[in-house]
PDB file of C-alpha atoms in Angstrom:
ATOM      1  CA  MET A   1     193.173 107.439  26.282  1.00  0.00           C
ATOM      2  CA  ASP A   2     189.967 105.409  26.202  1.00  0.00           C
ATOM      3  CA  LEU A   3     189.721 103.554  22.906  1.00  0.00           C
ATOM      4  CA  ARG A   4     185.916 103.297  23.201  1.00  0.00           C
ATOM      5  CA  ARG A   5     185.637 107.093  23.420  1.00  0.00           C
ATOM      6  CA  LEU A   6     187.849 107.478  20.349  1.00  0.00           C
ATOM      7  CA  THR A   7     185.624 105.045  18.462  1.00  0.00           C
ATOM      8  CA  CYS A   8     182.571 107.082  19.435  1.00  0.00           C
ATOM      9  CA  PHE A   9     184.345 110.290  18.413  1.00  0.00           C
ATOM     10  CA  LEU A  10     185.286 108.896  14.994  1.00  0.00           C
ATOM     11  CA  ALA A  11     181.732 107.729  14.344  1.00  0.00           C
ATOM     12  CA  VAL A  12     180.351 111.202  15.042  1.00  0.00           C
ATOM     13  CA  ALA A  13     183.187 112.855  13.096  1.00  0.00           C
ATOM     14  CA  GLU A  14     182.415 110.746  10.041  1.00  0.00           C
ATOM     15  CA  GLU A  15     178.611 110.944  10.257  1.00  0.00           C
ATOM     16  CA  LEU A  16     178.455 114.547  11.550  1.00  0.00           C
ATOM     17  CA  ASN A  17     175.181 113.437  13.111  1.00  0.00           C
ATOM     18  CA  PHE A  18     174.791 112.073  16.640  1.00  0.00           C
ATOM     19  CA  SER A  19     171.674 110.048  15.820  1.00  0.00           C
ATOM     20  CA  ARG A  20     173.238 108.242  12.837  1.00  0.00           C
ATOM     21  CA  ALA A  21     176.486 107.704  14.750  1.00  0.00           C
ATOM     22  CA  ALA A  22     174.548 106.129  17.634  1.00  0.00           C
ATOM     23  CA  GLN A  23     172.743 103.777  15.240  1.00  0.00           C
ATOM     24  CA  ARG A  24     176.061 102.825  13.650  1.00  0.00           C
ATOM     25  CA  LEU A  25     177.497 102.008  17.074  1.00  0.00           C
ATOM     26  CA  HIS A  26     174.347 100.151  18.147  1.00  0.00           C
ATOM     27  CA  MET A  27     173.789 102.408  21.146  1.00  0.00           C
ATOM     28  CA  SER A  28     171.368 105.137  22.145  1.00  0.00           C
ATOM     29  CA  GLN A  29     172.208 108.803  21.679  1.00  0.00           C
ATOM     30  CA  PRO A  30     172.506 109.952  25.336  1.00  0.00           C
ATOM     31  CA  PRO A  31     175.377 107.547  26.201  1.00  0.00           C
ATOM     32  CA  LEU A  32     177.106 108.590  22.971  1.00  0.00           C
ATOM     33  CA  SER A  33     176.821 112.256  23.856  1.00  0.00           C
ATOM     34  CA  GLN A  34     178.187 111.465  27.322  1.00  0.00           C
ATOM     35  CA  GLN A  35     181.244 109.725  25.838  1.00  0.00           C
ATOM     36  CA  ILE A  36     181.955 112.745  23.653  1.00  0.00           C
ATOM     37  CA  ARG A  37     181.659 115.118  26.642  1.00  0.00           C
ATOM     38  CA  LEU A  38     184.055 112.932  28.660  1.00  0.00           C
ATOM     39  CA  LEU A  39     186.530 112.907  25.759  1.00  0.00           C
ATOM     40  CA  GLU A  40     186.314 116.701  25.426  1.00  0.00           C
ATOM     41  CA  GLN A  41     187.051 116.996  29.154  1.00  0.00           C
ATOM     42  CA  GLU A  42     189.999 114.639  28.770  1.00  0.00           C
ATOM     43  CA  MET A  43     191.360 116.564  25.768  1.00  0.00           C
ATOM     44  CA  GLY A  44     190.663 119.960  27.363  1.00  0.00           C
ATOM     45  CA  ALA A  45     189.056 121.251  24.176  1.00  0.00           C
ATOM     46  CA  GLN A  46     185.727 121.343  22.424  1.00  0.00           C
ATOM     47  CA  LEU A  47     185.709 118.863  19.550  1.00  0.00           C
ATOM     48  CA  PHE A  48     182.353 119.592  17.885  1.00  0.00           C
ATOM     49  CA  GLU A  49     180.289 122.653  17.050  1.00  0.00           C
ATOM     50  CA  ARG A  50     176.663 121.710  17.671  1.00  0.00           C
ATOM     51  CA  SER A  51     173.518 123.400  16.443  1.00  0.00           C
ATOM     52  CA  ARG A  52     169.965 122.243  15.842  1.00  0.00           C
ATOM     53  CA  ARG A  53     170.671 121.783  12.145  1.00  0.00           C
ATOM     54  CA  ALA A  54     174.297 120.655  11.926  1.00  0.00           C
ATOM     55  CA  VAL A  55     177.308 119.188  13.663  1.00  0.00           C
ATOM     56  CA  SER A  56     180.822 120.135  12.576  1.00  0.00           C
ATOM     57  CA  LEU A  57     184.333 119.532  13.796  1.00  0.00           C
ATOM     58  CA  THR A  58     186.251 122.284  15.548  1.00  0.00           C
ATOM     59  CA  PRO A  59     189.927 122.842  14.647  1.00  0.00           C
ATOM     60  CA  ALA A  60     190.813 120.720  17.686  1.00  0.00           C
ATOM     61  CA  GLY A  61     188.414 118.033  16.499  1.00  0.00           C
ATOM     62  CA  LEU A  62     189.981 117.987  13.026  1.00  0.00           C
ATOM     63  CA  LEU A  63     193.415 117.473  14.548  1.00  0.00           C
ATOM     64  CA  LEU A  64     192.171 114.721  16.849  1.00  0.00           C
ATOM     65  CA  GLN A  65     190.383 112.934  13.988  1.00  0.00           C
ATOM     66  CA  ASP A  66     193.655 112.300  12.162  1.00  0.00           C
ATOM     67  CA  LYS A  67     195.426 111.058  15.298  1.00  0.00           C
ATOM     68  CA  ALA A  68     192.442 108.990  16.428  1.00  0.00           C
ATOM     69  CA  LEU A  69     192.358 107.174  13.091  1.00  0.00           C
ATOM     70  CA  GLN A  70     196.043 106.287  13.525  1.00  0.00           C
ATOM     71  CA  ILE A  71     195.523 105.130  17.131  1.00  0.00           C
ATOM     72  CA  VAL A  72     192.556 102.903  16.258  1.00  0.00           C
ATOM     73  CA  GLU A  73     194.430 101.444  13.282  1.00  0.00           C
ATOM     74  CA  LEU A  74     197.521 100.761  15.405  1.00  0.00           C
ATOM     75  CA  HIS A  75     195.332  99.099  18.022  1.00  0.00           C
ATOM     76  CA  HIS A  76     193.809  96.910  15.322  1.00  0.00           C
ATOM     77  CA  GLN A  77     197.232  96.024  13.924  1.00  0.00           C
ATOM     78  CA  ALA A  78     198.593  95.227  17.383  1.00  0.00           C
ATOM     79  CA  GLY A  79     195.691  92.910  18.093  1.00  0.00           C
ATOM     80  CA  GLU A  80     196.093  91.216  14.734  1.00  0.00           C
ATOM     81  CA  LEU A  81     199.843  90.731  15.275  1.00  0.00           C
ATOM     82  CA  CYS A  82     199.228  89.289  18.743  1.00  0.00           C
ATOM     83  CA  ARG A  83     196.731  86.800  17.329  1.00  0.00           C
ATOM     84  CA  MET A  84     199.175  85.924  14.541  1.00  0.00           C
ATOM     85  CA  ALA A  85     202.024  85.534  17.036  1.00  0.00           C
ATOM     86  CA  ALA A  86     199.957  83.167  19.161  1.00  0.00           C
ATOM     87  CA  SER A  87     199.530  80.900  16.136  1.00  0.00           C
ATOM     88  CA  GLY A  88     203.095  81.337  14.891  1.00  0.00           C
ATOM     89  CA  LEU A  89     202.151  83.510  11.910  1.00  0.00           C
ATOM     90  CA  ALA A  90     204.124  86.450  13.293  1.00  0.00           C
ATOM     91  CA  GLY A  91     207.053  86.883  15.638  1.00  0.00           C
ATOM     92  CA  ARG A  92     210.778  86.220  15.657  1.00  0.00           C
ATOM     93  CA  LEU A  93     212.498  82.964  14.787  1.00  0.00           C
ATOM     94  CA  ARG A  94     216.140  82.574  15.822  1.00  0.00           C
ATOM     95  CA  LEU A  95     218.068  80.265  13.486  1.00  0.00           C
ATOM     96  CA  ALA A  96     221.637  79.022  13.804  1.00  0.00           C
ATOM     97  CA  PHE A  97     223.666  77.115  11.233  1.00  0.00           C
ATOM     98  CA  THR A  98     227.107  75.604  10.790  1.00  0.00           C
ATOM     99  CA  ALA A  99     229.467  77.129   8.232  1.00  0.00           C
ATOM    100  CA  SER A 100     228.743  74.681   5.402  1.00  0.00           C
ATOM    101  CA  VAL A 101     224.939  75.001   5.529  1.00  0.00           C
ATOM    102  CA  PRO A 102     224.620  78.178   3.374  1.00  0.00           C
ATOM    103  CA  LEU A 103     226.512  76.363   0.587  1.00  0.00           C
ATOM    104  CA  PHE A 104     223.572  74.012   0.092  1.00  0.00           C
ATOM    105  CA  GLU A 105     221.362  75.623  -2.549  1.00  0.00           C
ATOM    106  CA  ALA A 106     218.286  74.274  -0.782  1.00  0.00           C
ATOM    107  CA  PHE A 107     219.054  76.353   2.333  1.00  0.00           C
ATOM    108  CA  SER A 108     218.453  79.724   0.693  1.00  0.00           C
ATOM    109  CA  HIS A 109     215.463  78.290  -1.157  1.00  0.00           C
ATOM    110  CA  MET A 110     213.832  77.075   2.050  1.00  0.00           C
ATOM    111  CA  LEU A 111     214.348  80.428   3.776  1.00  0.00           C
ATOM    112  CA  GLY A 112     212.873  82.229   0.782  1.00  0.00           C
ATOM    113  CA  VAL A 113     209.814  79.977   0.713  1.00  0.00           C
ATOM    114  CA  PHE A 114     209.243  80.451   4.442  1.00  0.00           C
ATOM    115  CA  ARG A 115     209.573  84.246   4.202  1.00  0.00           C
ATOM    116  CA  GLN A 116     207.109  84.270   1.330  1.00  0.00           C
ATOM    117  CA  ARG A 117     204.581  82.172   3.240  1.00  0.00           C
ATOM    118  CA  TYR A 118     205.009  83.953   6.571  1.00  0.00           C
ATOM    119  CA  PRO A 119     206.154  87.547   5.906  1.00  0.00           C
ATOM    120  CA  GLN A 120     205.363  88.650   9.469  1.00  0.00           C
ATOM    121  CA  VAL A 121     207.955  86.257  10.943  1.00  0.00           C
ATOM    122  CA  GLU A 122     211.349  87.902  11.415  1.00  0.00           C
ATOM    123  CA  LEU A 123     214.290  85.546  10.823  1.00  0.00           C
ATOM    124  CA  ASP A 124     217.331  86.103  13.039  1.00  0.00           C
ATOM    125  CA  LEU A 125     220.259  84.162  11.518  1.00  0.00           C
ATOM    126  CA  GLN A 126     223.608  83.441  13.136  1.00  0.00           C
ATOM    127  CA  HIS A 127     226.562  81.108  12.631  1.00  0.00           C
ATOM    128  CA  MET A 128     227.251  78.535  15.371  1.00  0.00           C
ATOM    129  CA  THR A 129     229.119  75.255  15.574  1.00  0.00           C
ATOM    130  CA  THR A 130     227.196  72.072  16.326  1.00  0.00           C
ATOM    131  CA  GLY A 131     228.242  72.117  19.983  1.00  0.00           C
ATOM    132  CA  GLU A 132     227.320  75.780  20.355  1.00  0.00           C
ATOM    133  CA  GLN A 133     223.890  75.090  18.862  1.00  0.00           C
ATOM    134  CA  ILE A 134     223.200  72.319  21.382  1.00  0.00           C
ATOM    135  CA  ALA A 135     224.083  74.669  24.244  1.00  0.00           C
ATOM    136  CA  ALA A 136     222.064  77.553  22.745  1.00  0.00           C
ATOM    137  CA  LEU A 137     218.985  75.370  22.208  1.00  0.00           C
ATOM    138  CA  THR A 138     219.153  74.084  25.779  1.00  0.00           C
ATOM    139  CA  CYS A 139     219.446  77.623  27.161  1.00  0.00           C
ATOM    140  CA  GLY A 140     216.634  78.970  24.970  1.00  0.00           C
ATOM    141  CA  GLN A 141     218.935  81.285  22.989  1.00  0.00           C
ATOM    142  CA  ILE A 142     217.916  79.888  19.577  1.00  0.00           C
ATOM    143  CA  ASP A 143     214.783  78.173  18.239  1.00  0.00           C
ATOM    144  CA  ILE A 144     216.058  76.196  15.235  1.00  0.00           C
ATOM    145  CA  GLY A 145     219.471  74.773  14.354  1.00  0.00           C
ATOM    146  CA  PHE A 146     221.095  73.401  11.217  1.00  0.00           C
ATOM    147  CA  MET A 147     224.005  71.323  12.480  1.00  0.00           C
ATOM    148  CA  ARG A 148     226.535  68.792  11.246  1.00  0.00           C
ATOM    149  CA  PRO A 149     226.780  66.202  14.060  1.00  0.00           C
ATOM    150  CA  SER A 150     229.582  63.666  13.981  1.00  0.00           C
ATOM    151  CA  PRO A 151     228.450  60.018  13.517  1.00  0.00           C
ATOM    152  CA  ALA A 152     229.318  59.161  17.122  1.00  0.00           C
ATOM    153  CA  PHE A 153     227.537  62.188  18.597  1.00  0.00           C
ATOM    154  CA  ARG A 154     224.148  61.505  20.170  1.00  0.00           C
ATOM    155  CA  ILE A 155     221.858  64.527  20.125  1.00  0.00           C
ATOM    156  CA  PRO A 156     220.270  64.951  23.603  1.00  0.00           C
ATOM    157  CA  VAL A 157     216.752  63.540  24.032  1.00  0.00           C
ATOM    158  CA  PRO A 158     215.022  66.924  24.670  1.00  0.00           C
ATOM    159  CA  ILE A 159     216.062  67.938  21.145  1.00  0.00           C
ATOM    160  CA  ARG A 160     214.326  66.520  18.080  1.00  0.00           C
ATOM    161  CA  GLU A 161     216.156  66.148  14.791  1.00  0.00           C
ATOM    162  CA  HIS A 162     215.486  65.563  11.116  1.00  0.00           C
ATOM    163  CA  THR A 163     218.200  64.765   8.561  1.00  0.00           C
ATOM    164  CA  LEU A 164     218.074  67.197   5.633  1.00  0.00           C
ATOM    165  CA  TRP A 165     221.130  66.541   3.500  1.00  0.00           C
ATOM    166  CA  ARG A 166     224.066  64.161   3.283  1.00  0.00           C
ATOM    167  CA  ASP A 167     227.547  64.500   1.844  1.00  0.00           C
ATOM    168  CA  GLU A 168     230.987  63.045   2.502  1.00  0.00           C
ATOM    169  CA  LEU A 169     234.222  64.206   4.020  1.00  0.00           C
ATOM    170  CA  MET A 170     236.960  64.510   1.421  1.00  0.00           C
ATOM    171  CA  LEU A 171     240.689  65.118   1.350  1.00  0.00           C
ATOM    172  CA  ALA A 172     241.786  68.573   0.297  1.00  0.00           C
ATOM    173  CA  LEU A 173     245.301  68.371  -1.157  1.00  0.00           C
ATOM    174  CA  PRO A 174     247.598  70.948  -2.731  1.00  0.00           C
ATOM    175  CA  ARG A 175     247.626  70.465  -6.500  1.00  0.00           C
ATOM    176  CA  SER A 176     251.362  69.766  -6.225  1.00  0.00           C
ATOM    177  CA  HIS A 177     250.843  66.864  -3.788  1.00  0.00           C
ATOM    178  CA  PRO A 178     252.124  63.483  -5.124  1.00  0.00           C
ATOM    179  CA  LEU A 179     248.711  61.876  -4.615  1.00  0.00           C
ATOM    180  CA  ALA A 180     246.674  64.732  -6.102  1.00  0.00           C
ATOM    181  CA  GLY A 181     246.270  62.782  -9.343  1.00  0.00           C
ATOM    182  CA  ALA A 182     245.468  59.398  -7.764  1.00  0.00           C
ATOM    183  CA  PRO A 183     242.526  57.822  -9.650  1.00  0.00           C
ATOM    184  CA  THR A 184     240.974  55.946  -6.710  1.00  0.00           C
ATOM    185  CA  PRO A 185     239.686  56.869  -3.206  1.00  0.00           C
ATOM    186  CA  LEU A 186     242.534  57.246  -0.730  1.00  0.00           C
ATOM    187  CA  PRO A 187     242.691  55.813   2.810  1.00  0.00           C
ATOM    188  CA  LEU A 188     243.369  58.463   5.425  1.00  0.00           C
ATOM    189  CA  SER A 189     246.103  56.256   6.923  1.00  0.00           C
ATOM    190  CA  GLN A 190     248.352  57.199   3.999  1.00  0.00           C
ATOM    191  CA  PHE A 191     248.536  60.733   5.382  1.00  0.00           C
ATOM    192  CA  ALA A 192     249.470  59.944   9.000  1.00  0.00           C
ATOM    193  CA  ASP A 193     252.796  61.761   8.731  1.00  0.00           C
ATOM    194  CA  GLN A 194     251.407  64.776   6.869  1.00  0.00           C
ATOM    195  CA  PRO A 195     250.783  68.250   8.383  1.00  0.00           C
ATOM    196  CA  PHE A 196     247.083  69.114   8.651  1.00  0.00           C
ATOM    197  CA  VAL A 197     245.186  72.378   8.411  1.00  0.00           C
ATOM    198  CA  LEU A 198     242.057  72.004  10.582  1.00  0.00           C
ATOM    199  CA  HIS A 199     239.543  73.940  12.638  1.00  0.00           C
ATOM    200  CA  PRO A 200     240.553  74.580  16.254  1.00  0.00           C
ATOM    201  CA  ALA A 201     238.831  72.446  18.878  1.00  0.00           C
ATOM    202  CA  VAL A 202     235.501  73.948  20.010  1.00  0.00           C
ATOM    203  CA  LEU A 203     232.405  72.673  21.806  1.00  0.00           C
ATOM    204  CA  GLY A 204     232.155  69.013  20.818  1.00  0.00           C
ATOM    205  CA  GLY A 205     229.877  67.010  18.594  1.00  0.00           C
ATOM    206  CA  GLY A 206     230.615  68.409  15.152  1.00  0.00           C
ATOM    207  CA  LEU A 207     232.996  68.336  12.210  1.00  0.00           C
ATOM    208  CA  HIS A 208     236.239  68.635  14.191  1.00  0.00           C
ATOM    209  CA  GLU A 209     235.361  65.571  16.280  1.00  0.00           C
ATOM    210  CA  HIS A 210     234.350  63.650  13.142  1.00  0.00           C
ATOM    211  CA  ILE A 211     237.741  64.302  11.555  1.00  0.00           C
ATOM    212  CA  LEU A 212     239.592  63.324  14.732  1.00  0.00           C
ATOM    213  CA  ALA A 213     237.567  60.108  14.892  1.00  0.00           C
ATOM    214  CA  LEU A 214     238.440  59.309  11.278  1.00  0.00           C
ATOM    215  CA  CYS A 215     242.127  59.826  12.004  1.00  0.00           C
ATOM    216  CA  SER A 216     241.883  57.678  15.143  1.00  0.00           C
ATOM    217  CA  GLU A 217     240.289  54.855  13.143  1.00  0.00           C
ATOM    218  CA  ALA A 218     243.151  55.224  10.665  1.00  0.00           C
ATOM    219  CA  GLY A 219     245.624  54.754  13.526  1.00  0.00           C
ATOM    220  CA  PHE A 220     247.040  58.227  14.099  1.00  0.00           C
ATOM    221  CA  VAL A 221     246.490  61.618  15.695  1.00  0.00           C
ATOM    222  CA  PRO A 222     246.690  64.439  13.148  1.00  0.00           C
ATOM    223  CA  ARG A 223     249.548  66.887  13.466  1.00  0.00           C
ATOM    224  CA  ILE A 224     247.861  70.250  13.138  1.00  0.00           C
ATOM    225  CA  ALA A 225     250.401  72.552  11.525  1.00  0.00           C
ATOM    226  CA  GLN A 226     247.984  75.452  11.183  1.00  0.00           C
ATOM    227  CA  PRO A 227     244.550  75.933  12.787  1.00  0.00           C
ATOM    228  CA  ALA A 228     241.972  78.070  10.938  1.00  0.00           C
ATOM    229  CA  ARG A 229     238.465  79.043  12.007  1.00  0.00           C
ATOM    230  CA  GLU A 230     236.974  79.380   8.514  1.00  0.00           C
ATOM    231  CA  THR A 231     236.979  76.501   6.034  1.00  0.00           C
ATOM    232  CA  SER A 232     237.595  78.939   3.179  1.00  0.00           C
ATOM    233  CA  THR A 233     240.779  80.006   4.998  1.00  0.00           C
ATOM    234  CA  MET A 234     241.747  76.359   5.496  1.00  0.00           C
ATOM    235  CA  LEU A 235     241.455  75.719   1.757  1.00  0.00           C
ATOM    236  CA  ALA A 236     243.548  78.797   0.968  1.00  0.00           C
ATOM    237  CA  LEU A 237     246.251  77.515   3.320  1.00  0.00           C
ATOM    238  CA  VAL A 238     246.111  74.091   1.660  1.00  0.00           C
ATOM    239  CA  ALA A 239     246.548  75.792  -1.726  1.00  0.00           C
ATOM    240  CA  ALA A 240     249.586  77.564  -0.300  1.00  0.00           C
ATOM    241  CA  GLY A 241     251.104  74.192   0.645  1.00  0.00           C
ATOM    242  CA  LEU A 242     250.914  74.572   4.433  1.00  0.00           C
ATOM    243  CA  GLY A 243     249.296  71.161   4.805  1.00  0.00           C
ATOM    244  CA  ILE A 244     246.347  68.986   3.837  1.00  0.00           C
ATOM    245  CA  SER A 245     242.827  69.036   5.205  1.00  0.00           C
ATOM    246  CA  VAL A 246     239.574  67.066   5.446  1.00  0.00           C
ATOM    247  CA  VAL A 247     236.436  69.000   4.536  1.00  0.00           C
ATOM    248  CA  PRO A 248     232.799  68.283   3.569  1.00  0.00           C
ATOM    249  CA  SER A 249     232.326  67.664  -0.147  1.00  0.00           C
ATOM    250  CA  ILE A 250     229.922  70.632  -0.390  1.00  0.00           C
ATOM    251  CA  TYR A 251     232.991  72.890  -0.257  1.00  0.00           C
ATOM    252  CA  ALA A 252     233.965  71.711  -3.733  1.00  0.00           C
ATOM    253  CA  CYS A 253     231.695  74.484  -5.033  1.00  0.00           C
ATOM    254  CA  ILE A 254     234.040  77.145  -3.583  1.00  0.00           C
ATOM    255  CA  CYS A 255     237.321  75.256  -3.953  1.00  0.00           C
ATOM    256  CA  PRO A 256     240.118  77.763  -4.724  1.00  0.00           C
ATOM    257  CA  PRO A 257     242.660  77.194  -7.508  1.00  0.00           C
ATOM    258  CA  GLY A 258     245.534  75.029  -6.349  1.00  0.00           C
ATOM    259  CA  VAL A 259     243.386  72.642  -4.257  1.00  0.00           C
ATOM    260  CA  VAL A 260     242.323  69.154  -5.349  1.00  0.00           C
ATOM    261  CA  PHE A 261     239.484  67.265  -3.651  1.00  0.00           C
ATOM    262  CA  LYS A 262     240.018  63.510  -3.389  1.00  0.00           C
ATOM    263  CA  PRO A 263     237.471  60.964  -2.063  1.00  0.00           C
ATOM    264  CA  LEU A 264     238.316  59.030   1.087  1.00  0.00           C
ATOM    265  CA  ALA A 265     238.183  55.252   1.213  1.00  0.00           C
ATOM    266  CA  ASP A 266     237.363  55.255   4.927  1.00  0.00           C
ATOM    267  CA  ALA A 267     233.919  53.857   5.811  1.00  0.00           C
ATOM    268  CA  SER A 268     233.112  56.562   8.390  1.00  0.00           C
ATOM    269  CA  ARG A 269     233.498  59.421   5.921  1.00  0.00           C
ATOM    270  CA  HIS A 270     229.738  59.989   5.523  1.00  0.00           C
ATOM    271  CA  SER A 271     228.327  63.181   7.043  1.00  0.00           C
ATOM    272  CA  ARG A 272     224.910  64.818   7.363  1.00  0.00           C
ATOM    273  CA  ILE A 273     223.142  68.093   8.056  1.00  0.00           C
ATOM    274  CA  ALA A 274     220.351  67.844  10.627  1.00  0.00           C
ATOM    275  CA  LEU A 275     217.501  70.219  11.418  1.00  0.00           C
ATOM    276  CA  VAL A 276     217.034  70.453  15.196  1.00  0.00           C
ATOM    277  CA  SER A 277     214.758  72.162  17.712  1.00  0.00           C
ATOM    278  CA  MET A 278     213.594  71.616  21.279  1.00  0.00           C
ATOM    279  CA  GLN A 279     210.690  69.206  21.743  1.00  0.00           C
ATOM    280  CA  SER A 280     209.314  71.399  24.532  1.00  0.00           C
ATOM    281  CA  SER A 281     205.913  73.024  23.995  1.00  0.00           C
ATOM    282  CA  GLN A 282     207.416  76.251  25.355  1.00  0.00           C
ATOM    283  CA  ALA A 283     209.279  76.811  22.084  1.00  0.00           C
ATOM    284  CA  SER A 284     208.277  79.688  19.817  1.00  0.00           C
ATOM    285  CA  ALA A 285     204.946  79.154  18.064  1.00  0.00           C
ATOM    286  CA  CYS A 286     206.800  79.825  14.790  1.00  0.00           C
ATOM    287  CA  VAL A 287     208.875  76.640  15.193  1.00  0.00           C
ATOM    288  CA  PRO A 288     206.158  74.132  14.162  1.00  0.00           C
ATOM    289  CA  LEU A 289     205.392  76.209  11.060  1.00  0.00           C
ATOM    290  CA  PHE A 290     209.067  76.297  10.057  1.00  0.00           C
ATOM    291  CA  TRP A 291     209.499  72.609  10.794  1.00  0.00           C
ATOM    292  CA  GLN A 292     206.451  71.761   8.682  1.00  0.00           C
ATOM    293  CA  SER A 293     207.596  74.046   5.863  1.00  0.00           C
ATOM    294  CA  VAL A 294     211.012  72.393   5.709  1.00  0.00           C
ATOM    295  CA  THR A 295     209.977  68.765   6.156  1.00  0.00           C
ATOM    296  CA  SER A 296     206.820  68.724   4.039  1.00  0.00           C
ATOM    297  CA  ARG A 297     206.675  66.431   1.034  1.00  0.00           C
ATOM    298  CA  GLU A 298     206.827  69.428  -1.299  1.00  0.00           C
ATOM    299  CA  ALA A 299     209.903  70.797   0.459  1.00  0.00           C
ATOM    300  CA  ALA A 300     211.532  67.358   0.423  1.00  0.00           C
ATOM    301  CA  GLN A 301     211.088  67.113  -3.332  1.00  0.00           C
ATOM    302  CA  THR A 302     212.486  70.618  -3.832  1.00  0.00           C
ATOM    303  CA  LEU A 303     215.394  70.059  -1.492  1.00  0.00           C
ATOM    304  CA  GLY A 304     216.343  66.762  -3.057  1.00  0.00           C
TER     305      GLY A 304
END
């Protein structure tokens, strides 16, 4: 259906006068009348009753008027969305994050601020490990990542990064453990013969590798008595006495009864959350807007 003919039809339907409709459309009357005749042929129905004194819509014309208004409005909306998408103001932004990221209060705040500023951008959120995020970014499966890289991990050059938050790795001990009440930070080497509850090995570069590196620096390889995919499950197993664990300090906010967090004395205990995306210009146009929203001075002050 020709949009120009619908526009001509709507002008005549609203004015009920071919002369005024032609003036409104900045065209002469004969071409306007021709467009209406062509539209009537296309629709297979007469749309207007014409007389020397008046123009009125036929029943078919009344029905078409309602649909034509919807079509023209949808066309306008589609064009507006396309223009917004080209500048990043609309579209879909695929975000991935490691398990601890939602525990940072600033994470939900930053998503809320972005949604408020750019309501036409759909956020697609999914959980991925650090290694999975690197692979997904490289393959174009996600646009933005919130990862926890280990200190020794070097993020590939095509990916840019910005450190958002820092915390530390801490010991998670059963409350009944002999060292649960120790007043000072504890060296990991004291726990070389202890059973550990840790995440299973996955794609490298993240928390699991950081913990293994800490243990290696302390002179031992941890004996994993029970693997667990979720940190909340790990802490529950520690509370049950199945072993000890090493977790980011942010998990203290959801620490279950029966678990005590103790600081580590090891120098390499520091950890960080990094915002990452591809440096390529082929990335979604929404990415620069999100990056700017998160890393702006105002956001930095809010995020602490």
